[in-house]
XYZ file of C-alpha atoms in Angstrom:
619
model
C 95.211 20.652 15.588
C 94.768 22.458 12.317
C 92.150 19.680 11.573
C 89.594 21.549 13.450
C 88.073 24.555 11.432
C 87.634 22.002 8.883
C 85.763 19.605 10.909
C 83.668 22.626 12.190
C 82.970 23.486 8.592
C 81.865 20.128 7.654
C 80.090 20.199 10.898
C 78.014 23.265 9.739
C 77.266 22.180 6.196
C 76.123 19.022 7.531
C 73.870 21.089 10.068
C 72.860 23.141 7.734
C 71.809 20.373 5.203
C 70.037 18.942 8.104
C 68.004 22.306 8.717
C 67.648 23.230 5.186
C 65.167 19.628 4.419
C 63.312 19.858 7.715
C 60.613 21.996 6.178
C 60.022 19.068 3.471
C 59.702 16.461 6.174
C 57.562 18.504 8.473
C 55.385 19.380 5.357
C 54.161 15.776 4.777
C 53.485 14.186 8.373
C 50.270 14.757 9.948
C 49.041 17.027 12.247
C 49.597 14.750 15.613
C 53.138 13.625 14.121
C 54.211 17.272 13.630
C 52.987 18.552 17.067
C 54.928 15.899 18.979
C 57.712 16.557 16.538
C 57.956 19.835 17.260
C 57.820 19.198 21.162
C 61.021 16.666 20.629
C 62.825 18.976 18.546
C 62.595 22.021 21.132
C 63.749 19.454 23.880
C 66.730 17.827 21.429
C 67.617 21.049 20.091
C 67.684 22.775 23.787
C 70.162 19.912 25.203
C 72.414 20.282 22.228
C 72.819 24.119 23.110
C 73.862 23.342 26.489
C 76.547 20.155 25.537
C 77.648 22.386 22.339
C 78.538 25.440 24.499
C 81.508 23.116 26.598
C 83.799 20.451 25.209
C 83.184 17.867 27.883
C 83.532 14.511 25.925
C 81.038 13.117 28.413
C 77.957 15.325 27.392
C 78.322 14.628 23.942
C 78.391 10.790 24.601
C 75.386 11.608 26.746
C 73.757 13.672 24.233
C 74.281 10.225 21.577
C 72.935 8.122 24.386
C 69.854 9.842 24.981
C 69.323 10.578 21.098
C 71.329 8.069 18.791
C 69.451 8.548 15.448
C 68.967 13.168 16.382
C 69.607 16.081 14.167
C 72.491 16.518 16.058
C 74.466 13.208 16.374
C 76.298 13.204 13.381
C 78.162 16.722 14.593
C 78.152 14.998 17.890
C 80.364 12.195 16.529
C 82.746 14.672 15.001
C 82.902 16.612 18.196
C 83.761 13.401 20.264
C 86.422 12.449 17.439
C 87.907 15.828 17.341
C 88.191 15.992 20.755
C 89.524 12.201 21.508
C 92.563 13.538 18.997
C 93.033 16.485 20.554
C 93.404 15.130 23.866
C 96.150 12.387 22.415
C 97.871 14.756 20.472
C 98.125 17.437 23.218
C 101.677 15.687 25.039
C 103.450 16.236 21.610
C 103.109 20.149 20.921
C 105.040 22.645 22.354
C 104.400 25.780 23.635
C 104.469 27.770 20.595
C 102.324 25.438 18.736
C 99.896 25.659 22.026
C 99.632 29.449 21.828
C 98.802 28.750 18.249
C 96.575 26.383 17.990
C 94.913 28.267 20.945
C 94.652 31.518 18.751
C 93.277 29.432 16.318
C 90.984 27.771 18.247
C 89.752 30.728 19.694
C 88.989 32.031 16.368
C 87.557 29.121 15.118
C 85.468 29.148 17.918
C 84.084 32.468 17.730
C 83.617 31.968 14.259
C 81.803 28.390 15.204
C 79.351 30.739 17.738
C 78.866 33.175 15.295
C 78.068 30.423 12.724
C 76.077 28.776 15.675
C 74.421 32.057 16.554
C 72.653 32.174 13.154
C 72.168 28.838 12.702
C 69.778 28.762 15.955
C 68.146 32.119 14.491
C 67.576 30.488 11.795
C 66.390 26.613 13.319
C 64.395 28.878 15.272
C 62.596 30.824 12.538
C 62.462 27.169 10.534
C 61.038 25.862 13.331
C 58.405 28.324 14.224
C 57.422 27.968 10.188
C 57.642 24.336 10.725
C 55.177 24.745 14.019
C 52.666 26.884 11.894
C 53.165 24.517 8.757
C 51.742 21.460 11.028
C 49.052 24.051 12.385
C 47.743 24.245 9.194
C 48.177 20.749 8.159
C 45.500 20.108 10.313
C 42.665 20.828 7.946
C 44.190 19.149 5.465
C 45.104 15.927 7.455
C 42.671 13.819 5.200
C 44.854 14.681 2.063
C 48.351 14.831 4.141
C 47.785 10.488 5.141
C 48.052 9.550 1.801
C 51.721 11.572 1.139
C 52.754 10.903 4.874
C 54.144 7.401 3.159
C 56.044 9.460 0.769
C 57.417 12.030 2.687
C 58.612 9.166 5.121
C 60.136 7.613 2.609
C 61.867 10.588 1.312
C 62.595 11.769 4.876
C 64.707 8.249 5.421
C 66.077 8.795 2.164
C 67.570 12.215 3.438
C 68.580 10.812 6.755
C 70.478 7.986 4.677
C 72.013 10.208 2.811
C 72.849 12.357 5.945
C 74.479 9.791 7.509
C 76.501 8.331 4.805
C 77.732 12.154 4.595
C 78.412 11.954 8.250
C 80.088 8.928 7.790
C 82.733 10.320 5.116
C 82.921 13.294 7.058
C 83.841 10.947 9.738
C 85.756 9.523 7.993
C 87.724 12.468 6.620
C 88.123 13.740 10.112
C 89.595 10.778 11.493
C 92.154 10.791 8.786
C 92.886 14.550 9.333
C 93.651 13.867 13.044
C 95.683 10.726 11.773
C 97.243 13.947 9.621
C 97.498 16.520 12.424
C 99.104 13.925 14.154
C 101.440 13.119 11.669
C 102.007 16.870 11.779
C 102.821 17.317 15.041
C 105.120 14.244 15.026
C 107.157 15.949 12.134
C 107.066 19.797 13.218
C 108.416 22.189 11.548
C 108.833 20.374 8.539
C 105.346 19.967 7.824
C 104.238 23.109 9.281
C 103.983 24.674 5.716
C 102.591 21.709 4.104
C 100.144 21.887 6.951
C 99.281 25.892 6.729
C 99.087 25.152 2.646
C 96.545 22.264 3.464
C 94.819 24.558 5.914
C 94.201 27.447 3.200
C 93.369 24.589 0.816
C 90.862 23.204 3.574
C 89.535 26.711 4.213
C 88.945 27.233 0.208
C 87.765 23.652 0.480
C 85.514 24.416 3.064
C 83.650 27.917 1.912
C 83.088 26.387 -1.642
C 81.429 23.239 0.375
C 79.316 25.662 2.435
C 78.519 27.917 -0.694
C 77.140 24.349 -2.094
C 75.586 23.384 1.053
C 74.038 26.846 1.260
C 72.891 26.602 -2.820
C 71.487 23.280 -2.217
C 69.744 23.974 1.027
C 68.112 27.395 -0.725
C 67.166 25.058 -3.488
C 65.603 22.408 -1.227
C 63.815 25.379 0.571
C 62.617 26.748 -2.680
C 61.421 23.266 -3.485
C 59.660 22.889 -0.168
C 58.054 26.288 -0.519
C 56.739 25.252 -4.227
C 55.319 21.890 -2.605
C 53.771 23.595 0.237
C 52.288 26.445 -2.033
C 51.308 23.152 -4.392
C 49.901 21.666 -1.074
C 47.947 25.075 -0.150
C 46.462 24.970 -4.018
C 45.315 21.339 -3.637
C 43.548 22.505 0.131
C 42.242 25.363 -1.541
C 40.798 23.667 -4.520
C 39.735 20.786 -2.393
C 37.494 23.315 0.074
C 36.385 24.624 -3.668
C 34.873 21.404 -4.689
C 33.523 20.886 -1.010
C 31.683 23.885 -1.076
C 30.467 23.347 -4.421
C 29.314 19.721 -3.500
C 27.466 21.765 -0.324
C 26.029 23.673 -2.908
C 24.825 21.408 -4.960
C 23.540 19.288 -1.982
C 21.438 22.468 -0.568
C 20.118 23.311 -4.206
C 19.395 19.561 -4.251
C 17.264 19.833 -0.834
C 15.839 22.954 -1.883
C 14.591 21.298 -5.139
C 13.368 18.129 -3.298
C 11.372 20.470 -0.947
C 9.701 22.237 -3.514
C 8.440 19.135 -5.412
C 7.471 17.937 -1.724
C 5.107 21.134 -1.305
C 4.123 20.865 -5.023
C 2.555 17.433 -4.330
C 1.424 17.686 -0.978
C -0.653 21.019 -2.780
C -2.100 18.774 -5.208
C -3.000 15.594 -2.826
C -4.515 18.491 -0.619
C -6.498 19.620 -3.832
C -7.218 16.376 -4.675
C -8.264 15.783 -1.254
C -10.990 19.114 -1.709
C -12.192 17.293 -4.776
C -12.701 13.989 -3.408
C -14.378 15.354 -0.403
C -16.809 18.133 -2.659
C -17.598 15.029 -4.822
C -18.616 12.820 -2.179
C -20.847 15.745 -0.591
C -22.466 16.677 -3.769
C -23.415 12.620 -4.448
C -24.109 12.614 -0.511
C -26.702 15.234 -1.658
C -27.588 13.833 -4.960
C -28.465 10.390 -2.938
C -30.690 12.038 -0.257
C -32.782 13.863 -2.617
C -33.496 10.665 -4.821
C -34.507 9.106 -1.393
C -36.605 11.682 -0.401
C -38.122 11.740 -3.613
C -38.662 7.829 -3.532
C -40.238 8.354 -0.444
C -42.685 10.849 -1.618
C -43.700 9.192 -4.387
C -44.086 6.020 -2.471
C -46.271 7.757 -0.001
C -48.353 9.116 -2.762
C -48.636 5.454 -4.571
C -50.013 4.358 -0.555
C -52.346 7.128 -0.426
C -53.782 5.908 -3.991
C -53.256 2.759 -2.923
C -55.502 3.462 0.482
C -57.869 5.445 -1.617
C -58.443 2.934 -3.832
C -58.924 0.027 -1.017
C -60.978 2.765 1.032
C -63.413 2.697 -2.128
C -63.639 -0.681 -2.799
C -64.712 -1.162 0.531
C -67.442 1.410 0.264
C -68.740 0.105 -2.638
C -68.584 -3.261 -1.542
C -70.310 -1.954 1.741
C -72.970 -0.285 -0.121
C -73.715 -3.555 -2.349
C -73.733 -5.629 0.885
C -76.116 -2.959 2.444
C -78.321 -3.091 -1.052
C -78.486 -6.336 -1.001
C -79.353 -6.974 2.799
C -82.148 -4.282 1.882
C -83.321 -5.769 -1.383
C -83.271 -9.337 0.481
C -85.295 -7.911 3.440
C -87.849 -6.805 0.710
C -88.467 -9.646 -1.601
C -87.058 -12.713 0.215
C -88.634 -15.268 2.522
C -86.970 -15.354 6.025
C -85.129 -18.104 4.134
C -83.916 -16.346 1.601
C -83.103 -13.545 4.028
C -80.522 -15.508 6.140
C -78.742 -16.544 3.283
C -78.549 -13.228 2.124
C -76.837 -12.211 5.276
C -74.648 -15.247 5.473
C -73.413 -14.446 2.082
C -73.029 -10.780 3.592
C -71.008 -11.853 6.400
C -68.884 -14.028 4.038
C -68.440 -11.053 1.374
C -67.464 -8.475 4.839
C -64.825 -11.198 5.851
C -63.268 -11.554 2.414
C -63.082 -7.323 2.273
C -61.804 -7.535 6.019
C -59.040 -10.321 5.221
C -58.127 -8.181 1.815
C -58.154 -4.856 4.321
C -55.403 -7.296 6.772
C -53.323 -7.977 3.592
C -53.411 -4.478 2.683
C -52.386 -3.210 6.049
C -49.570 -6.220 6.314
C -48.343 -4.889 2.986
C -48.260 -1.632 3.698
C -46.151 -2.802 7.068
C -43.802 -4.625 4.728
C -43.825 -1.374 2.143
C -42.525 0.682 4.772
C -40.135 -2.050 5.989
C -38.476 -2.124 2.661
C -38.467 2.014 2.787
C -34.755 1.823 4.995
C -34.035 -1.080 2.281
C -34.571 1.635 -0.275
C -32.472 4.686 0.547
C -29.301 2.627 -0.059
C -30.626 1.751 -3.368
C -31.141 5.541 -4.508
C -29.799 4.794 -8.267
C -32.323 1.637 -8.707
C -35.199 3.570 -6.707
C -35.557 5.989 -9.359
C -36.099 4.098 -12.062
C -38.740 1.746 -9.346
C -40.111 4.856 -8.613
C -41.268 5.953 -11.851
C -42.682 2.306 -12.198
C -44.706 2.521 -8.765
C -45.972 6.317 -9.816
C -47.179 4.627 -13.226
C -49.084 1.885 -11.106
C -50.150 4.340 -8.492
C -51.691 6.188 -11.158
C -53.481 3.403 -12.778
C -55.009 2.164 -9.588
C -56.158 5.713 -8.316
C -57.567 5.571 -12.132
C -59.024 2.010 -11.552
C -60.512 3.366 -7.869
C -62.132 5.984 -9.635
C -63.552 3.660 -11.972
C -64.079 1.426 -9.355
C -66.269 3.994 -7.636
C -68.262 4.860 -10.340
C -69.340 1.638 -10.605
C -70.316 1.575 -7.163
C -71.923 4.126 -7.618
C -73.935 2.501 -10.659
C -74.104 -0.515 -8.589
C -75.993 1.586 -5.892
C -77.932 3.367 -8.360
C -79.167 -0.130 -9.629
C -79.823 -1.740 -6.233
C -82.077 1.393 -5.435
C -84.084 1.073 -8.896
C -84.168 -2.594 -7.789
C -85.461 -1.572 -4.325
C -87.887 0.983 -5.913
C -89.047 -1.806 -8.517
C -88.857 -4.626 -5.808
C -91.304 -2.698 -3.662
C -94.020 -2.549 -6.555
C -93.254 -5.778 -7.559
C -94.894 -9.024 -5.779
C -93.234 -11.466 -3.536
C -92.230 -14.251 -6.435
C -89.525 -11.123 -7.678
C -87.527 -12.453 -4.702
C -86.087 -15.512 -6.081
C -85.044 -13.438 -9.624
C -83.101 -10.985 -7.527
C -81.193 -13.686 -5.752
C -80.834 -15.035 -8.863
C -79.325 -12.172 -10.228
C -77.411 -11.629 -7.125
C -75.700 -14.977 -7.411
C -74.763 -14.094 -11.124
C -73.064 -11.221 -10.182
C -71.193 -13.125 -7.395
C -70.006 -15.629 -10.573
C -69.229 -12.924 -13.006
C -66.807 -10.754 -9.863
C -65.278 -14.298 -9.198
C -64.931 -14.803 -13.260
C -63.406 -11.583 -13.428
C -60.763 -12.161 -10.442
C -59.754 -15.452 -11.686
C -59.044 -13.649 -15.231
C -56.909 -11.343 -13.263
C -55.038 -13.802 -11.370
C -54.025 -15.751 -14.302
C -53.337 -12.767 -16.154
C -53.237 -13.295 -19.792
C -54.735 -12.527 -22.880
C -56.870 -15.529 -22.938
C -58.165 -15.753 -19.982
C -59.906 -11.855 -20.593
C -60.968 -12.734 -23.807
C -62.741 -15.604 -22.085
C -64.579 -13.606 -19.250
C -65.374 -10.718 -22.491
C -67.026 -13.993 -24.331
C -68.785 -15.366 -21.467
C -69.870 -11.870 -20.069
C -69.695 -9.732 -23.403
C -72.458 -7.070 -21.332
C -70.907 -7.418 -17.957
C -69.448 -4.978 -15.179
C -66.063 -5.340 -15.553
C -65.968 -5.801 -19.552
C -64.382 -1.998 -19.549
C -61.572 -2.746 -17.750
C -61.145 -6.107 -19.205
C -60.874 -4.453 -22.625
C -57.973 -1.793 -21.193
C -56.094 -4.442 -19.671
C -55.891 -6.187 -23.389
C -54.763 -3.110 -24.582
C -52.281 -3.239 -22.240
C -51.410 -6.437 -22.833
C -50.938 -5.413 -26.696
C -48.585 -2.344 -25.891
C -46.654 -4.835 -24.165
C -45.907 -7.270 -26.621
C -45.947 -4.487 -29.862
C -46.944 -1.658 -31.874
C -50.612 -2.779 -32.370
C -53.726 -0.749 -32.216
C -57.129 -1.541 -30.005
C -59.027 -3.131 -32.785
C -55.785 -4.944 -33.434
C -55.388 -5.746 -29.778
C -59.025 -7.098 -29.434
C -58.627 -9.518 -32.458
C -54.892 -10.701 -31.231
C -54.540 -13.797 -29.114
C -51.147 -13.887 -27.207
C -49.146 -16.007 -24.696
C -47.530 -13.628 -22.762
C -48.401 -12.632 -19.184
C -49.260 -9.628 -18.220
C -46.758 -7.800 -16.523
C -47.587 -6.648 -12.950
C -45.962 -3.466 -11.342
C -44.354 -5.277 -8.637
C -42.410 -8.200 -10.885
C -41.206 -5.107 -13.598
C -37.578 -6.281 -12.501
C -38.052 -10.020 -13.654
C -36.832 -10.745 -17.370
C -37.792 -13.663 -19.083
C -34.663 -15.296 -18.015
C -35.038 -14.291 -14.930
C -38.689 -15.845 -14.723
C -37.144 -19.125 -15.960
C -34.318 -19.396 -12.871
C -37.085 -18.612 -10.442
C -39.625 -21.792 -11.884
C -36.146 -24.087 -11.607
C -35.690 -23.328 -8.444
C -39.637 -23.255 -7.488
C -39.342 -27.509 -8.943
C -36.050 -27.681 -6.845
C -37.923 -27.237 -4.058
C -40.932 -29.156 -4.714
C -43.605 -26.768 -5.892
C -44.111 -28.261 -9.386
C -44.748 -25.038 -12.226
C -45.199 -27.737 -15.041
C -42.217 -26.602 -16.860
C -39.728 -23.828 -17.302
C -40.981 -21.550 -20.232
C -40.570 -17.624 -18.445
C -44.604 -17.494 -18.128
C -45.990 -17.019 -14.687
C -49.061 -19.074 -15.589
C -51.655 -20.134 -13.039
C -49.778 -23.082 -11.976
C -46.670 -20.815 -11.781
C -49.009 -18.530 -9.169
C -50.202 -21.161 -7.354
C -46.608 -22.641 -6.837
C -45.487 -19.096 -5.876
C -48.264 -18.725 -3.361
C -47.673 -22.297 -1.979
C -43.824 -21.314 -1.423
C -44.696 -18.249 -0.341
C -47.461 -19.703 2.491
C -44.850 -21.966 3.875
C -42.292 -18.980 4.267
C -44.113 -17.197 6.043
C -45.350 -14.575 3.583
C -48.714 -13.213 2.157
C -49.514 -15.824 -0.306
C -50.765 -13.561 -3.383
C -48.267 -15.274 -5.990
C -46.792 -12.489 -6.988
C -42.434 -12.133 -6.056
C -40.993 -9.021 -5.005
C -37.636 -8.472 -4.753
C -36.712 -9.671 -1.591
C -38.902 -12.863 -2.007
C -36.866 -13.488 -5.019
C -33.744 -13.272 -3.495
C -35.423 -15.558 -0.535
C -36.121 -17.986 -2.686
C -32.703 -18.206 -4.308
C -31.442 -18.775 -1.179
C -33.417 -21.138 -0.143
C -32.624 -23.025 -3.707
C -29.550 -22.815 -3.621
C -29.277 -24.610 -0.155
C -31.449 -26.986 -1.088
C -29.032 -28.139 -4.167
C -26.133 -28.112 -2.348
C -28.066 -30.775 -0.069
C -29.014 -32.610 -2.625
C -25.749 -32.513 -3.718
C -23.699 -33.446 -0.931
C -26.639 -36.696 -0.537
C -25.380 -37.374 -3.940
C -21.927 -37.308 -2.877
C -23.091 -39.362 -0.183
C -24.727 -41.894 -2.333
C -22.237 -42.761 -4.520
C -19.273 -43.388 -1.876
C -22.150 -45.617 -0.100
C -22.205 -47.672 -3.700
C -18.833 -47.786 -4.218
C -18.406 -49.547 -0.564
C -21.359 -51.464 -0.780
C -24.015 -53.205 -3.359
C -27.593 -53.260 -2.191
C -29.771 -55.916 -3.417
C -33.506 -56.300 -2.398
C -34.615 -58.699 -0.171
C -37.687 -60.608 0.735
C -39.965 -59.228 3.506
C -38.747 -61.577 6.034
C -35.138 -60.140 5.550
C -33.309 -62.783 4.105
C -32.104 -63.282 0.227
C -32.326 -66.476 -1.157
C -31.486 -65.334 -4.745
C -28.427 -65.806 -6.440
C -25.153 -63.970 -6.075
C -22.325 -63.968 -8.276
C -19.099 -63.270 -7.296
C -17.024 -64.273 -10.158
C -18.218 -62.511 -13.205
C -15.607 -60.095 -12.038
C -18.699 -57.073 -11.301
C -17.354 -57.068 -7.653
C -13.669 -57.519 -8.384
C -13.410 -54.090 -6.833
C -13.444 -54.666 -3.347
C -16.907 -53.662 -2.398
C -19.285 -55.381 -0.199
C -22.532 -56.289 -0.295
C -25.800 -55.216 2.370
C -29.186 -56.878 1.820
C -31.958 -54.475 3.551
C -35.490 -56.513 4.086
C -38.168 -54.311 2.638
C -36.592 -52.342 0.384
């Protein structure tokens, strides 16, 4: 029976070793772990109160039933050990030894509930630390998986180690009770050696629990260290979070500001683009309405000029209807008025043309305002040829107005004059006729030649004035020479009308190929509009559908491109055509009654290449 205090005492230290590493282990599990740790600790450690306070053998064996591997069932072992030798040894001791061991035993056991009283302080003060540990280990559950392993590891280590200490504590009990038993067996002959071992036992047993207690201070201090350690790492880790939140908001903030920066300068951009556009929106209307001034101005001249020429031409018919009625025969008088009627229908077809062109001039006006940057520079050319044909109406005029001047001294002189005067004014009327149509056909043609010719065939005649300014012109126009220079000078090149400016020499060139593409012969491609170059322009321009004056404007040269160009990609493709048709057949000509009575060779090896052969009569 003496074996008991010391079984109590290693009872304790083993308890207390238990409670001492239960901070470590509840340290490193994770926050769920802990919690439902905590829940089967209270309900373990409350059951173990209530079997501890008795010593029925069948509570404790209920206690290792229901918990086999708990804090508690290596003292449970010892309790059901100390108590199966207790109940074996109980027949053998007297009375004496009874009151004894009872003494004992109640001191031991008030010692073992004072001992028990502060352990459960304690458990619960190590267990409300150990409730608030898991609490906090929580926030750092990320950091607390990756030592769970450990601290499992370590936590089996300790509960090895716990139960090999149970074991030898088990062991040591189980030979004390073999002892006490012994004991008992020899009475009073041991009962010193048994009160020497007891004192030994009881030194034994405070220097084990002053080692248990160092070591479990020392495994608390170390627990403390690792949780402060653990506290550090949360701390420094919420440290670097908020730095990394930092960083990621100056990040944003940065970001944002370059996105304002360059939505400010598409927006500026955007101002630009749209001031730009309005100021070449304006820029483009003005040069339209400017074109379209000046173009009205040129048709005004234009009309002017027309508007004269038919005066004058109306007061030369009307001169010469009077001067026939004078001096002619009733002969001579009707063909005077039929060569009125024909001169009023050439000035009435020329005032159709100009009324048709003047259609197609305002026509090509819409055409115009979306070619403000080339209509400037046409403009300035049409204002230059406005100005020389109000110049050439005005000169035109005046000599209608000499014209008029001379039919009237003709009148005056034809009324003093006698009857045979007749025939010398329709003579003269006739010349003048030649000399207008010598003059025109100069014009037409248009080069140098051709005025030199009417100057040398009519060196006093109407239009010898403006025959000379358009060789001056014509000089200016090819180089630096002066008048007398320009008289003297015999040139090649055309003269260049207002309304074929835009044609280089080149250009000339491509539009006579394509003119002989489509079958109006020029006689060559040389860049000269001669007069068969005219008359093929007027011929193409006749069967289009346009005024046949032989002169190209823009989009009559672009017409006839087109046209040109279809026309070689038909003859083309009938190319194409032709020459798979040869390379599947061989025509030969036959006879007019359709048959071919010539030879044909097969074997000189010229249709070795599969080809057949078609004879068409009257090819």
């Amino acid at each position: 029976m003496r074996s008991g205090p010391l079984a109590r005492s290693v009872l304790a230290g083993l308890v207390g070793l238990s409670l001492a590493g239960l901070p470590a282990v509840a340290a490193a599990q994770t926050a769920n772990e802990a919690a439902s740790a905590g829940k089967r600790w209270e309900e373990e450690f409350a059951l173990w109160q209530k079997v501890s306070s008795g010593s029925d053998l069948a509570q404790y064996e209920g206690y290792l039933k229901q918990y086999p591997n708990g804090t508690f069932a290596s003292m449970a072992r010892l309790r059901i050990a100390e108590l199966q030798a207790s109940a074996k040894a109980k027949p053998a001791v007297t009375a004496s030894d009874d009151a004894a061991a009872k003494a004992k035993a109640e001191e031991a056991a008030a010692a073992a509930k004072a001992e028990e009283a502060a352990r459960k302080a304690a458990e619960a003060k190590k267990a409300e630390e150990a409730q608030k540990a898991a609490e906090a280990e929580k926030a750092r559950a990320d950091e607390a998986a990756r030592k769970a392993a450990e601290a499992k590891k370590a936590e089996e280590d300790a509960r090895k180690a716990a139960e090999a200490e149970a074991q030898a504590a088990r062991l040591k009990a189980e030979e004390a009770a073999a002892a006490a038993q012994k004991l008992a067996e020899e009475k009073v002959a041991a009962e010193a050696k048994a009160k020497a071992e007891a004192a030994a036992a009881e030194k034994a047993r405070a220097e084990e629990a002053a080692r248990l207690k160092a070591e479990a201070e020392k495994k608390e201090a170390a627990a403390r260290k690792q949780a402060e350690e653990q506290a550090a790492e949360a701390a420094r880790l919420k440290a670097e979070a908020e730095a990394a939140d930092k960083a990621r908001a100056q990040e944003a903030a940065r970001l944002k500001a370059e996105a304002e920066k360059k939505e400010a300068a598409a927006r500026k951009q955007a101002e630009e683009q749209a001031a730009e556009a309005a100021r070449l929106k304006a820029e483009a209307a003005a040069a339209a309405d400017k074109a379209k001034v000046e173009e009205a101005a040129r048709l005004k001249a234009e009309a002017d000029r027309k508007k004269a020429e038919e005066a004058a031409a109306a007061q030369k018919a009307r001169a010469e209807q009077e001067a026939a009625a004078r001096r002619e025969a009733e002969a001579k008088r009707i063909e005077a008025e039929k060569a009125a009627a024909a001169e009023k229908a050439r000035i009435e077809q020329e005032a159709a043309a100009a009324r048709k062109l003047a259609e197609e001039k305002a026509a090509e006006l819409e055409r115009l305002k979306a070619e403000a940057a080339k209509a400037a520079a046409d403009a300035e050319a049409k204002a230059a040829e406005a100005a020389r044909l109000a110049k050439e109406a005005e000169k035109r005029a005046a000599e209608a107005a000499a014209a008029r001047k001379q039919a009237e001294d003709g009148a005056a002189a034809a009324t003093s004059a006698a009857q045979g005067t007749g025939n010398a004014a329709a003579d003269k009327a006739e010349a003048a006729k030649r000399e207008e149509a010598a003059f025109q056909k100069a014009v037409l043609e248009g080069s140098e030649k051709a005025f030199r010719g009417y100057i040398a065939q009519y060196p006093n005649g109407r239009f010898v004035a403006d025959a000379r300014e358009r060789l001056v012109g014509l000089a200016k126009a090819t180089g630096p020479l002066d008048a007398a220079e320009a008289e003297s000078k015999v040139t090649r090149e055309p003269v260049v009308d207002p309304r074929e400016a835009y044609l280089g020499r080149n250009t000339r060139v491509q539009a006579q190929r394509w003119l002989n593409a489509l079958g109006y012969s020029t006689n060559g491609a040389d860049g000269v509009f001669g007069p068969r170059s005219r008359s093929a322009i007027a011929a193409w321009q006749r069967s289009s559908g346009y005024r046949a004056d032989g002169y190209l404007s823009r989009q009559q040269f672009r017409a006839l491109r087109q046209a040109a160009q279809y026309a070689e990609t038909r003859q083309y493709r009938q190319q194409r055509r032709y020459q798979r048709d040869r390379r599947e057949y061989d025509v030969l000509e036959g006879p007019v009654d359709g048959y071919y009575d010539g030879p044909y060779y097969r074997d000189d090896g010229y249709y070795d290449d599969g080809g057949g052969v078609v004879i068409i009569p009257r090819y």
